[in-house]
JSON list of C-alpha atoms in Angstrom, two decimals:
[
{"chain": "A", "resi": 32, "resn": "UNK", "atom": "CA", "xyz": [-14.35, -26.71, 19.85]},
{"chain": "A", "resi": 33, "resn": "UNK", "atom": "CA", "xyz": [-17.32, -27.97, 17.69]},
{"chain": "A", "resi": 34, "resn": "UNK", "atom": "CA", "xyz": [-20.58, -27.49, 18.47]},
{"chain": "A", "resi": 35, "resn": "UNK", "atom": "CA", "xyz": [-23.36, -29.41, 17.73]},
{"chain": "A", "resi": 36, "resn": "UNK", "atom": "CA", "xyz": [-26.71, -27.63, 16.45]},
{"chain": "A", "resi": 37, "resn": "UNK", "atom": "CA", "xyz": [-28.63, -27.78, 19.41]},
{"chain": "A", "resi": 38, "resn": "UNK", "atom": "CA", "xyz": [-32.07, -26.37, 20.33]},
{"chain": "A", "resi": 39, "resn": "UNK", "atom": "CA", "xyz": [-31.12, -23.96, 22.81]},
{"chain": "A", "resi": 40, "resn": "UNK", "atom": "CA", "xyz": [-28.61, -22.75, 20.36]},
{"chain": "A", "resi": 41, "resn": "UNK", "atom": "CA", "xyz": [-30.75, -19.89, 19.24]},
{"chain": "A", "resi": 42, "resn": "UNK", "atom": "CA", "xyz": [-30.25, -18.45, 15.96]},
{"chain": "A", "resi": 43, "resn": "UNK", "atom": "CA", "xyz": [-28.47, -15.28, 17.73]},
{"chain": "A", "resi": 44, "resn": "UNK", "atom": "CA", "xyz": [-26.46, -17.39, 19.29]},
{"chain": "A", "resi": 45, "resn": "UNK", "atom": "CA", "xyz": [-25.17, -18.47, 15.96]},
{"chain": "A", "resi": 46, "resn": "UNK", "atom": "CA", "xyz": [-24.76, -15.41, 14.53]},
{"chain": "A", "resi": 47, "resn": "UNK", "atom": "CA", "xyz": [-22.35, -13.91, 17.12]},
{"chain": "A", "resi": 48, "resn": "UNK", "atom": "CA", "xyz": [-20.56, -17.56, 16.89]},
{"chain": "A", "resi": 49, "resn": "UNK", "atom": "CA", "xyz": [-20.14, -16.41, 13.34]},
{"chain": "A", "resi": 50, "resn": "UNK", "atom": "CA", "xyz": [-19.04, -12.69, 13.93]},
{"chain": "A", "resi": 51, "resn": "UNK", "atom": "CA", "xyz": [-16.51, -13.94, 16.54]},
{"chain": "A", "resi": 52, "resn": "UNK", "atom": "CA", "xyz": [-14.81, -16.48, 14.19]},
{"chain": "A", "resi": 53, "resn": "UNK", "atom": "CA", "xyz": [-15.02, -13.85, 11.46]},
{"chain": "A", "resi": 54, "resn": "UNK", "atom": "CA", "xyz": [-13.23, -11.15, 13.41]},
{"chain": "A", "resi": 55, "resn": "UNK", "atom": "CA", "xyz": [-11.09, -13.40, 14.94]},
{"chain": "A", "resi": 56, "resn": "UNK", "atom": "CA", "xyz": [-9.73, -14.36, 11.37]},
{"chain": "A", "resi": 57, "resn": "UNK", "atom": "CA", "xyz": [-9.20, -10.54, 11.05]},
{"chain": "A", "resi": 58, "resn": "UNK", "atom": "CA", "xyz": [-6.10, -11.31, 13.56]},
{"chain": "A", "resi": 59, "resn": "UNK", "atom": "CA", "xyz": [-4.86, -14.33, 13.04]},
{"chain": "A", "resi": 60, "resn": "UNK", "atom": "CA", "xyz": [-6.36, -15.81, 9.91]},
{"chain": "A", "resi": 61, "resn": "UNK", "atom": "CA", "xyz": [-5.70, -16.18, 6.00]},
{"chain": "A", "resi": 62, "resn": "UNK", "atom": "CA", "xyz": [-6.06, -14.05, 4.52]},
{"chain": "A", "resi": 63, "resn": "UNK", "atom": "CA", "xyz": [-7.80, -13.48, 0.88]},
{"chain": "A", "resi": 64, "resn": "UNK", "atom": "CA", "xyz": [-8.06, -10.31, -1.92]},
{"chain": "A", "resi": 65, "resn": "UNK", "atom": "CA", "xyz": [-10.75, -9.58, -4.20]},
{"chain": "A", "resi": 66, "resn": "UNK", "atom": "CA", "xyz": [-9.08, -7.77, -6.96]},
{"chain": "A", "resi": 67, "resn": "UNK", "atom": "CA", "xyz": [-11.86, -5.81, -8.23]},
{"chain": "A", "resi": 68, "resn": "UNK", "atom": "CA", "xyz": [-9.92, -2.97, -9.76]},
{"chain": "A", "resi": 69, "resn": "UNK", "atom": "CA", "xyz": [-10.66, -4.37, -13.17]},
{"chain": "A", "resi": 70, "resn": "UNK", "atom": "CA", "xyz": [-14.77, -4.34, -13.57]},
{"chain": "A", "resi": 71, "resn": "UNK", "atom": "CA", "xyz": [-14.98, -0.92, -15.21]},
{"chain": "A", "resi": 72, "resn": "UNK", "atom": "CA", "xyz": [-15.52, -2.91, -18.73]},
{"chain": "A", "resi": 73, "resn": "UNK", "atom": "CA", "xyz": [-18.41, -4.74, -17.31]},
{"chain": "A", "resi": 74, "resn": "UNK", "atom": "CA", "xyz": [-21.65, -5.00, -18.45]},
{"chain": "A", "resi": 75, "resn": "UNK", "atom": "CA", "xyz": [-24.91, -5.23, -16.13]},
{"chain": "A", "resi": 76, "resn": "UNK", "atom": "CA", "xyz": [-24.74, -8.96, -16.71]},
{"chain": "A", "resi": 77, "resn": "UNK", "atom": "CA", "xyz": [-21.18, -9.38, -16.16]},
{"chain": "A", "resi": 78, "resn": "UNK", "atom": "CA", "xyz": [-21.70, -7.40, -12.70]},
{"chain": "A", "resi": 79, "resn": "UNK", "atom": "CA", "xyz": [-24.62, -9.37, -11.39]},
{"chain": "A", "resi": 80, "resn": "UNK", "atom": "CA", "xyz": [-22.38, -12.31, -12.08]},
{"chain": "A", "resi": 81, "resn": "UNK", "atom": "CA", "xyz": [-19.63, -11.02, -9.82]},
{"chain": "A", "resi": 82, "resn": "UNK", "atom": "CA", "xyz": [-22.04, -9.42, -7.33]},
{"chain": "A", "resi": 83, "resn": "UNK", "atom": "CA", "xyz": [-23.62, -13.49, -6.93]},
{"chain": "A", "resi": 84, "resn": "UNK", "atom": "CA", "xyz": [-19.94, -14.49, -6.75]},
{"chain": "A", "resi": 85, "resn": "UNK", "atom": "CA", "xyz": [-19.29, -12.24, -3.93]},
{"chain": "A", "resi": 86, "resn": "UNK", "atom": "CA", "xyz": [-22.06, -13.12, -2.27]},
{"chain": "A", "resi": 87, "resn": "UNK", "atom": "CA", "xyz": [-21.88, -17.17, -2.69]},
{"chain": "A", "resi": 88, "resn": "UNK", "atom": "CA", "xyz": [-17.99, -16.91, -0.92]},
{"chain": "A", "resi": 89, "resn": "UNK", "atom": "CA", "xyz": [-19.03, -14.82, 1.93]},
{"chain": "A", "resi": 90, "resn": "UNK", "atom": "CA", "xyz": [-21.65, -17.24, 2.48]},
{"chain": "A", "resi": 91, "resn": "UNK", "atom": "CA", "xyz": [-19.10, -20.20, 2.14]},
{"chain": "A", "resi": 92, "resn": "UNK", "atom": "CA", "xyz": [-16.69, -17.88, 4.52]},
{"chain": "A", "resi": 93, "resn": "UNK", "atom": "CA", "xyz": [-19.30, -17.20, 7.23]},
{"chain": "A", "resi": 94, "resn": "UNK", "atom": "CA", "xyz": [-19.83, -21.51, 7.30]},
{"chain": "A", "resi": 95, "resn": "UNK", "atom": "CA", "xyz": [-16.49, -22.05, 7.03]},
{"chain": "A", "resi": 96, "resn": "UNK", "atom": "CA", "xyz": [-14.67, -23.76, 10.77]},
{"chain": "A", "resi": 97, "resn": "UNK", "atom": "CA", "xyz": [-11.82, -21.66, 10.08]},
{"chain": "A", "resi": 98, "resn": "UNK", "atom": "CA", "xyz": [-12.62, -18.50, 7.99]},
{"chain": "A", "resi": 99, "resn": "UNK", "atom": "CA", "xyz": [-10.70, -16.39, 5.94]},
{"chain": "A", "resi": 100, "resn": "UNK", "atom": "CA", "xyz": [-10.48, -12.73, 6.69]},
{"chain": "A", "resi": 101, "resn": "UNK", "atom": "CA", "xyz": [-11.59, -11.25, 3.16]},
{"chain": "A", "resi": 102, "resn": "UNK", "atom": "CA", "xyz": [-10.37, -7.71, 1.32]},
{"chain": "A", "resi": 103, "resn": "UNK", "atom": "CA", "xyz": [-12.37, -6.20, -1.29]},
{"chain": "A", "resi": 104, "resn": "UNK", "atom": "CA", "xyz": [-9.90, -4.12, -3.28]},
{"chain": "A", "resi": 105, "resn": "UNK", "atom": "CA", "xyz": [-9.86, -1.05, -5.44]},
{"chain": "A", "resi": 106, "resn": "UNK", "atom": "CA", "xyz": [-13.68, -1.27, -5.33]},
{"chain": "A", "resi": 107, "resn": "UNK", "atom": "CA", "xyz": [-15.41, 2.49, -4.78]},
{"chain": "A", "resi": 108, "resn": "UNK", "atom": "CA", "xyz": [-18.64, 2.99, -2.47]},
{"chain": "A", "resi": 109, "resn": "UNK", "atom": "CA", "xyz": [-20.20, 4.94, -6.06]},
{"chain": "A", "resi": 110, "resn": "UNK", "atom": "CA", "xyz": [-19.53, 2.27, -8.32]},
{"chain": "A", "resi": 111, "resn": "UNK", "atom": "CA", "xyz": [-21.47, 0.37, -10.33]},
{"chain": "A", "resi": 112, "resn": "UNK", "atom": "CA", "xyz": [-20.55, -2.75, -9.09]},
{"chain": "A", "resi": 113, "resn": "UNK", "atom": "CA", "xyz": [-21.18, -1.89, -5.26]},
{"chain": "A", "resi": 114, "resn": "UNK", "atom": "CA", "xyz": [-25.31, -0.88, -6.24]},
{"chain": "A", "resi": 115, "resn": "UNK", "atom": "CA", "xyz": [-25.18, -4.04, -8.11]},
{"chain": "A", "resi": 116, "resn": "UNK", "atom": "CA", "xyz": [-23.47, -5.82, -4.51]},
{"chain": "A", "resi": 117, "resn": "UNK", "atom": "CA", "xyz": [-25.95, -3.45, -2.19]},
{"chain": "A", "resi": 118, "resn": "UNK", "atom": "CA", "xyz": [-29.14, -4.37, -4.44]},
{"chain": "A", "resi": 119, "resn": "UNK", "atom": "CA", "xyz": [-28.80, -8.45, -5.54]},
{"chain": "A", "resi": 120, "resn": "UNK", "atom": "CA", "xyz": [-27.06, -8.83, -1.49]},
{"chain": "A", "resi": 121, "resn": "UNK", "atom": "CA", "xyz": [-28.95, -8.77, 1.45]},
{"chain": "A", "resi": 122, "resn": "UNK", "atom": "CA", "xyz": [-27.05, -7.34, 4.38]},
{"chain": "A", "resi": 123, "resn": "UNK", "atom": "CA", "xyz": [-24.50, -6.71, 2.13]},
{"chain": "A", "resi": 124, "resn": "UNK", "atom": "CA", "xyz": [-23.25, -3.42, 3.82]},
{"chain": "A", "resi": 125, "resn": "UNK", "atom": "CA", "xyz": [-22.75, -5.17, 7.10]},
{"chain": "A", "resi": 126, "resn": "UNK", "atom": "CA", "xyz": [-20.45, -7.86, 5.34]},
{"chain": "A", "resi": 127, "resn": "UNK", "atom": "CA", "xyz": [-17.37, -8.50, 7.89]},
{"chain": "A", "resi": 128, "resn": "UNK", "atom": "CA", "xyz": [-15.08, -7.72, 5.72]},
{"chain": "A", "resi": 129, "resn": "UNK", "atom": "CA", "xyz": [-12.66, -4.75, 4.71]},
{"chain": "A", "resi": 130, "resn": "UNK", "atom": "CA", "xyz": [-13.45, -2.98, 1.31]},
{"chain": "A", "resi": 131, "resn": "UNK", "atom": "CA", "xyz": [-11.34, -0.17, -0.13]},
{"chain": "A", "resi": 132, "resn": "UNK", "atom": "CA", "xyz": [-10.26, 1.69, -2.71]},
{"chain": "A", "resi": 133, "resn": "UNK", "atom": "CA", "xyz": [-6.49, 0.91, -2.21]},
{"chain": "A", "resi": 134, "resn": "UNK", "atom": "CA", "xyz": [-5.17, -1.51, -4.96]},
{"chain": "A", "resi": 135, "resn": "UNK", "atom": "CA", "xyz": [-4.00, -4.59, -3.00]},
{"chain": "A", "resi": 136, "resn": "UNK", "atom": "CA", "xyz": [-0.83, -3.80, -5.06]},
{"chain": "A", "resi": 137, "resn": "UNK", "atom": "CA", "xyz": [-0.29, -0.66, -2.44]},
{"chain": "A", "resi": 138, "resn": "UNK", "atom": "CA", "xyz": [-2.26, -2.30, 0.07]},
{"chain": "A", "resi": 139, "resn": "UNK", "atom": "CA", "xyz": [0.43, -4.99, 0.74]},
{"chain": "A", "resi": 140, "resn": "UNK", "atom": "CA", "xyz": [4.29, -6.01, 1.50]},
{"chain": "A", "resi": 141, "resn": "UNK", "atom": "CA", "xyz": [4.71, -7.12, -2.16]},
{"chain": "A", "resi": 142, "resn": "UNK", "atom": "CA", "xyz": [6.50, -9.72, -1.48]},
{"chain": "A", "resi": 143, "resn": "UNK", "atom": "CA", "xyz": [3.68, -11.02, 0.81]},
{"chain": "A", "resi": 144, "resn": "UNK", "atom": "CA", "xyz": [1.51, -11.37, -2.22]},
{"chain": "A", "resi": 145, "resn": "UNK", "atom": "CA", "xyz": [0.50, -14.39, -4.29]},
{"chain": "A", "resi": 146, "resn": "UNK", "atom": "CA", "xyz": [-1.66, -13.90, -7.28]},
{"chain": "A", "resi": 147, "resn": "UNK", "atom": "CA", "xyz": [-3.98, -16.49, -7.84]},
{"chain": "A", "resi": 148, "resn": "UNK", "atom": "CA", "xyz": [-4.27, -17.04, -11.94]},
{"chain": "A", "resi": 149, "resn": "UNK", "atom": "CA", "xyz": [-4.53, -20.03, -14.24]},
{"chain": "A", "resi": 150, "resn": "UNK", "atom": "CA", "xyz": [-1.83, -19.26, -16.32]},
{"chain": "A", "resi": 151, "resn": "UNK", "atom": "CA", "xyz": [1.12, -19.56, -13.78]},
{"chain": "A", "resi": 152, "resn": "UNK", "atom": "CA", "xyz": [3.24, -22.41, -13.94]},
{"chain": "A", "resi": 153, "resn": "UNK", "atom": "CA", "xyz": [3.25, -22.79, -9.98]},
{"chain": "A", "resi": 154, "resn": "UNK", "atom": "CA", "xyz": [0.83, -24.98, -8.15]},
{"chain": "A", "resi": 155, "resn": "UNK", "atom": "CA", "xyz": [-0.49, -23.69, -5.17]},
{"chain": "A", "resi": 156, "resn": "UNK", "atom": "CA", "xyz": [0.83, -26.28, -2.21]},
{"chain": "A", "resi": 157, "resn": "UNK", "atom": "CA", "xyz": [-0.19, -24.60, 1.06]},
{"chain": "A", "resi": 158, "resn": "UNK", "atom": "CA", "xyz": [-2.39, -22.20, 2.18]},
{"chain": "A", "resi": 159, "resn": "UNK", "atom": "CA", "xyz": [0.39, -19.91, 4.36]},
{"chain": "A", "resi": 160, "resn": "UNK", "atom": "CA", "xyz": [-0.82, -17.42, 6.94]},
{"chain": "A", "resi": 161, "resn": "UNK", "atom": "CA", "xyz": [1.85, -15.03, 6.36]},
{"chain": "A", "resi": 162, "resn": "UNK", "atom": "CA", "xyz": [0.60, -14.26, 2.57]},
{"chain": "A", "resi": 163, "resn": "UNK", "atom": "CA", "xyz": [-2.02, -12.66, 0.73]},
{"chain": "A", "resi": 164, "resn": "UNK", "atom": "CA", "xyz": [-3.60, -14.85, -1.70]},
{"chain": "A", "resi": 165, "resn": "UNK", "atom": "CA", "xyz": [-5.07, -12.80, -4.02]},
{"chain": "A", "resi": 166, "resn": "UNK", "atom": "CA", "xyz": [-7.97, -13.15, -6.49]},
{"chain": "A", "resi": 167, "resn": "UNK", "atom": "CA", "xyz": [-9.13, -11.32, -9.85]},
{"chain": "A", "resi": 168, "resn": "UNK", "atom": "CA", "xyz": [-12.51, -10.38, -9.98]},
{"chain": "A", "resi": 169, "resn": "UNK", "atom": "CA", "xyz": [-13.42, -10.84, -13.38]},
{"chain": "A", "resi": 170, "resn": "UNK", "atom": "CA", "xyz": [-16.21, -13.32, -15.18]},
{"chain": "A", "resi": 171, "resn": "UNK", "atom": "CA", "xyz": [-14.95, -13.23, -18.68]},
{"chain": "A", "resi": 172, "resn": "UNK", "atom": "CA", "xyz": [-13.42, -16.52, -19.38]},
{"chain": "A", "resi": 173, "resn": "UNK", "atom": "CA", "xyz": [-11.45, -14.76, -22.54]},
{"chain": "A", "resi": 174, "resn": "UNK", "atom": "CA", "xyz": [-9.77, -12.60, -20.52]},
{"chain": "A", "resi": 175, "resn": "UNK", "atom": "CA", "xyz": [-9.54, -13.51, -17.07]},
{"chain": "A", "resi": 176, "resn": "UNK", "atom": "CA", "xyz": [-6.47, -15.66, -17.47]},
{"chain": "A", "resi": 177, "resn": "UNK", "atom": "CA", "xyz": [-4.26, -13.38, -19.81]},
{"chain": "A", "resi": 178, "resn": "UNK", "atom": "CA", "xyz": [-5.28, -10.30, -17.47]},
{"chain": "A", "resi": 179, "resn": "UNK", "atom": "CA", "xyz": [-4.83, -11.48, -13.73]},
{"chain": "A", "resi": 180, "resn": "UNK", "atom": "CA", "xyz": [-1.11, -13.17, -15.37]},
{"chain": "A", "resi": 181, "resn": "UNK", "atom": "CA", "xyz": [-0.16, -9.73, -16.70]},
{"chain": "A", "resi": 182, "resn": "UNK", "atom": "CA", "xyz": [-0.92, -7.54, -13.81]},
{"chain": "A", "resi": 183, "resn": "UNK", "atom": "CA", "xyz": [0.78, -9.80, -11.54]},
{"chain": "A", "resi": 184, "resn": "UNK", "atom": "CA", "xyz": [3.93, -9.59, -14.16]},
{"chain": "A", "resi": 185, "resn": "UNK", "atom": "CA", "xyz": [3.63, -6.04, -13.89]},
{"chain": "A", "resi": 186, "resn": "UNK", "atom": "CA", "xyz": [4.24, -5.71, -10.22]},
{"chain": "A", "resi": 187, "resn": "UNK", "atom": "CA", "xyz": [6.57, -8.93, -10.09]},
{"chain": "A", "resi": 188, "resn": "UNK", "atom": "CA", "xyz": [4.59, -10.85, -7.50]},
{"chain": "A", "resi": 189, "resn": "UNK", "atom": "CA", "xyz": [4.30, -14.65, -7.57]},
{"chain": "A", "resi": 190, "resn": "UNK", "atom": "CA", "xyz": [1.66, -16.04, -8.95]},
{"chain": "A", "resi": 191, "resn": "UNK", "atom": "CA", "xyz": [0.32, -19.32, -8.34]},
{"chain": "A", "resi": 192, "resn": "UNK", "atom": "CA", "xyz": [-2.45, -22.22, -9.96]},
{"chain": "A", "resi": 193, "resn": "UNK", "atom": "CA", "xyz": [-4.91, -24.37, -8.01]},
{"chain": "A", "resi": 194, "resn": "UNK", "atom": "CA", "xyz": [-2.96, -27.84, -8.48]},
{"chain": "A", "resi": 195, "resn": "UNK", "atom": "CA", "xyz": [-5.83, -29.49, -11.06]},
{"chain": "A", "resi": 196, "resn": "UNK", "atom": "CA", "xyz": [-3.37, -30.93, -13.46]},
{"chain": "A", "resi": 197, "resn": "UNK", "atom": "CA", "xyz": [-1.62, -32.51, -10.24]},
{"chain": "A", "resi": 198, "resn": "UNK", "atom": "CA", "xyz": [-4.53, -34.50, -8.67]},
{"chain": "A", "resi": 199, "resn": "UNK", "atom": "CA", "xyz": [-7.05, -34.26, -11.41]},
{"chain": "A", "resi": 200, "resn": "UNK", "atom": "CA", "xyz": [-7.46, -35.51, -15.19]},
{"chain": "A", "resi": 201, "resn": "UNK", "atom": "CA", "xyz": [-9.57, -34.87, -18.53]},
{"chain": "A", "resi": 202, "resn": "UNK", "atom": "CA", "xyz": [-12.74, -36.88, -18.41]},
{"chain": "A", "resi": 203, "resn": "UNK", "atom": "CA", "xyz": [-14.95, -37.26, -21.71]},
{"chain": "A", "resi": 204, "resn": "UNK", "atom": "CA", "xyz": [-18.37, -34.98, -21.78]},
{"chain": "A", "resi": 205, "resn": "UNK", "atom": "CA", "xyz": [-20.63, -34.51, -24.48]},
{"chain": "A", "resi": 206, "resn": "UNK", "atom": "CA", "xyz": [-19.17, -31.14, -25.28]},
{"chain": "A", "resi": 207, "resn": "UNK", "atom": "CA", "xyz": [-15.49, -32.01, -25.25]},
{"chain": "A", "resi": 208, "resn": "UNK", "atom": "CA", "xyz": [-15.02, -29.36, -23.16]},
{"chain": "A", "resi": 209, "resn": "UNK", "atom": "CA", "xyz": [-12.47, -28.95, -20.35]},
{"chain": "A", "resi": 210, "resn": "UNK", "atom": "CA", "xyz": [-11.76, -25.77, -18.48]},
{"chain": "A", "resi": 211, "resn": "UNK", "atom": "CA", "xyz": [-9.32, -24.70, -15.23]},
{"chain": "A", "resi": 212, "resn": "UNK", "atom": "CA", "xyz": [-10.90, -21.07, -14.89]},
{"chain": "A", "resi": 213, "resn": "UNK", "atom": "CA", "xyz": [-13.17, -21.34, -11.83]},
{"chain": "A", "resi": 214, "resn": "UNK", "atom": "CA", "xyz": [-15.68, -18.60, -10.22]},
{"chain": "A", "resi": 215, "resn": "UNK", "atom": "CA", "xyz": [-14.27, -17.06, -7.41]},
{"chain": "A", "resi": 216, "resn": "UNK", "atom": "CA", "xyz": [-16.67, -18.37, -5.01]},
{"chain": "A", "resi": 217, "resn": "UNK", "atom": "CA", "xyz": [-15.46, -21.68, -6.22]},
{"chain": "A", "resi": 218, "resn": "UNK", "atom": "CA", "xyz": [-11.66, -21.19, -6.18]},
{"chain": "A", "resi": 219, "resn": "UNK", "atom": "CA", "xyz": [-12.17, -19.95, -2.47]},
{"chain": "A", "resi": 220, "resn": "UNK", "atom": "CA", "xyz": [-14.21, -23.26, -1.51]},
{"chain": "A", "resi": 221, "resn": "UNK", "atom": "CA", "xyz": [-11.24, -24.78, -2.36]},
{"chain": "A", "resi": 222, "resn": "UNK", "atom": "CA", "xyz": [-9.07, -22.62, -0.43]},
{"chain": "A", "resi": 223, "resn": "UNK", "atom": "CA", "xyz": [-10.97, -22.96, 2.68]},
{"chain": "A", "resi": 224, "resn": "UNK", "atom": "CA", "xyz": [-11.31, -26.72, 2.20]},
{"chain": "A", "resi": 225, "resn": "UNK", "atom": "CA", "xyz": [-7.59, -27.06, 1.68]},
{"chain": "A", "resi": 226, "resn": "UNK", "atom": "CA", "xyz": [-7.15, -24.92, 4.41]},
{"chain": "A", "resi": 227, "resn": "UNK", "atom": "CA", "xyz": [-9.45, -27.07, 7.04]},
{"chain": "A", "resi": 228, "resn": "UNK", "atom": "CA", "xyz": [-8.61, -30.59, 5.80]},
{"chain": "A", "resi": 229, "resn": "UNK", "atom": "CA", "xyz": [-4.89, -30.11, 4.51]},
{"chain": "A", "resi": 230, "resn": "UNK", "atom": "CA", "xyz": [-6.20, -32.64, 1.34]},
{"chain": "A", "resi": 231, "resn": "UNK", "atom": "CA", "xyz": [-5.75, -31.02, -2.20]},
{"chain": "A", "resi": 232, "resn": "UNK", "atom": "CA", "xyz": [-8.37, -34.11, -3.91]},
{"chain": "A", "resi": 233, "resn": "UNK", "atom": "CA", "xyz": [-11.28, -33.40, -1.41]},
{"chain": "A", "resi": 234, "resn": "UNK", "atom": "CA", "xyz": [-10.82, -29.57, -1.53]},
{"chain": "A", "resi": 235, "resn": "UNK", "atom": "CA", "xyz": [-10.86, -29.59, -5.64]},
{"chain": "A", "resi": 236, "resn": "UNK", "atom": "CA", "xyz": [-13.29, -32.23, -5.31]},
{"chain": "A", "resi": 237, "resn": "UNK", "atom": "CA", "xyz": [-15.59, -29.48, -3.91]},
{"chain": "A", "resi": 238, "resn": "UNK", "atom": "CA", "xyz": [-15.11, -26.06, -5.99]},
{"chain": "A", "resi": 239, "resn": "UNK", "atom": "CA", "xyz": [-14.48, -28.12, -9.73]},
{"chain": "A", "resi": 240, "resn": "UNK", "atom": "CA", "xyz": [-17.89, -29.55, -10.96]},
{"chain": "A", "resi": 241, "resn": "UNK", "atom": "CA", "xyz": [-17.46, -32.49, -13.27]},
{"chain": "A", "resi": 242, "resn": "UNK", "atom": "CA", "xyz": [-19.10, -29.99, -15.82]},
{"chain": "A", "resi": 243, "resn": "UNK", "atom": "CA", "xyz": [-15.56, -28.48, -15.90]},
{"chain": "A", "resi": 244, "resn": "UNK", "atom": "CA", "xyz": [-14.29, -31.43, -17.74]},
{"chain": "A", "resi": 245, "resn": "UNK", "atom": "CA", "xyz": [-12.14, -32.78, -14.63]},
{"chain": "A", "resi": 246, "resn": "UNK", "atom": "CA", "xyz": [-12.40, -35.41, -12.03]},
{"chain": "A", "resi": 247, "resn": "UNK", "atom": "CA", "xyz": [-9.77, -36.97, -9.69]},
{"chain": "A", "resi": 248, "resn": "UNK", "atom": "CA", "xyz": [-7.39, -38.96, -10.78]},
{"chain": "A", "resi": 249, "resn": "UNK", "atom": "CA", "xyz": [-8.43, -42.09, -8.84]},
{"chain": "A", "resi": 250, "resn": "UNK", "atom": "CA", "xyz": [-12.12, -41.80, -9.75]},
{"chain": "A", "resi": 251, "resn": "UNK", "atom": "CA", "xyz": [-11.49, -43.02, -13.48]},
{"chain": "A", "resi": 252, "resn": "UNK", "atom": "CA", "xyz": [-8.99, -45.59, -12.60]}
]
């Protein structure tokens, strides 16, 4: 059922809309893992970063037709990185979502779990209800993809790779530069895209900017 933004559809209205498709993804939606187990190295800057992250895909989540139901994992109510959530994110501590200090490693069937990360040598093909897709939080470009790779070694789960190379090619910018690590706010717009429109092009279309270095294959033919 869509509904059209009408008048008498008062902003309260909305908002329990919103909470009812939210919790209602707690049952029987996908189901996504913010692996923040890793941001004791962070500076300030580097936690602001990820707090904005957070905050941009819960926003994305809360628009989204069909949500996600979101995990924050191995994050701790005293740690830096929750202030930095609680001060830059309004409402933050009535986000509909779970957060614990569990390691989604311990949290989860591992055999349920996919690891989202650059470096694997699987593309993503489907977004499957009955797995845990499962995100690093981290903002270093250095280290994000040797990282998320080796802890997902480490407990033998699959990984997986947004499929860029498949639908999308090297265009020429001024910098020459071309990257496949994406913010996690923009890795999950692509998720959730995929997820509503079952089309790989018009979800990567939305979370990789053309300042990445990539565009879709049929745009440059």
């Amino acid at each position: 059922m869509v509904l059209g933004i009408c008048p008498q559809h008062s902003k309260r209205f909305l908002r329990a809309l919103t909470k009812e498709k939210l919790l209602e993804a707690k049952h029987s939606g996908p189901r996504l893992c913010i692996d923040l187990s890793m941001t004791h190295h962070m500076s300030k800057k580097e936690l602001s970063r990820l707090a904005g992250q957070i905050r941009r895909l819960y926003g994305s989540n809360k628009k989204a037709e069909r949500p996600f139901w979101i995990y924050l994992t191995g994050f701790t109510t005293d740690s830096p990185l929750y202030e930095e959530c609680l001060r830059m994110n309004d409402g933050f501590s009535s986000y509909l979502l779970d957060i614990t200090e569990e390691d989604c490693f311990s949290l989860f069937p591992l055999e349920t779990l996919v690891y989202l990360t650059p470096d694997s040598e699987h593309a993503l093909e489907d977004v499957d209800l009955n797995k845990v897709y499962i995100l690093g939080g981290l903002v270093d470009e250095s280290i994000q993809k040797k990282v998320t790779f080796q802890k997902a070694q480490e407990y033998s789960v699959k990984t997986a790779r947004l499929p860029i190379q498949e639908y999308m090619v090297r265009c020429q910018n001024g910098k020459n530069y071309h990257s496949k690590i994406l913010a996690i706010n923009q890795v999950f717009d692509i998720l959730s895209t995929y997820f509503d429109t079952h089309n790989w092009p018009e979800a990567l279309k939305k979370g990789v900017s053309s300042g990445k270095g990539y565009v879709l294959r049929n745009s440059v033919e």
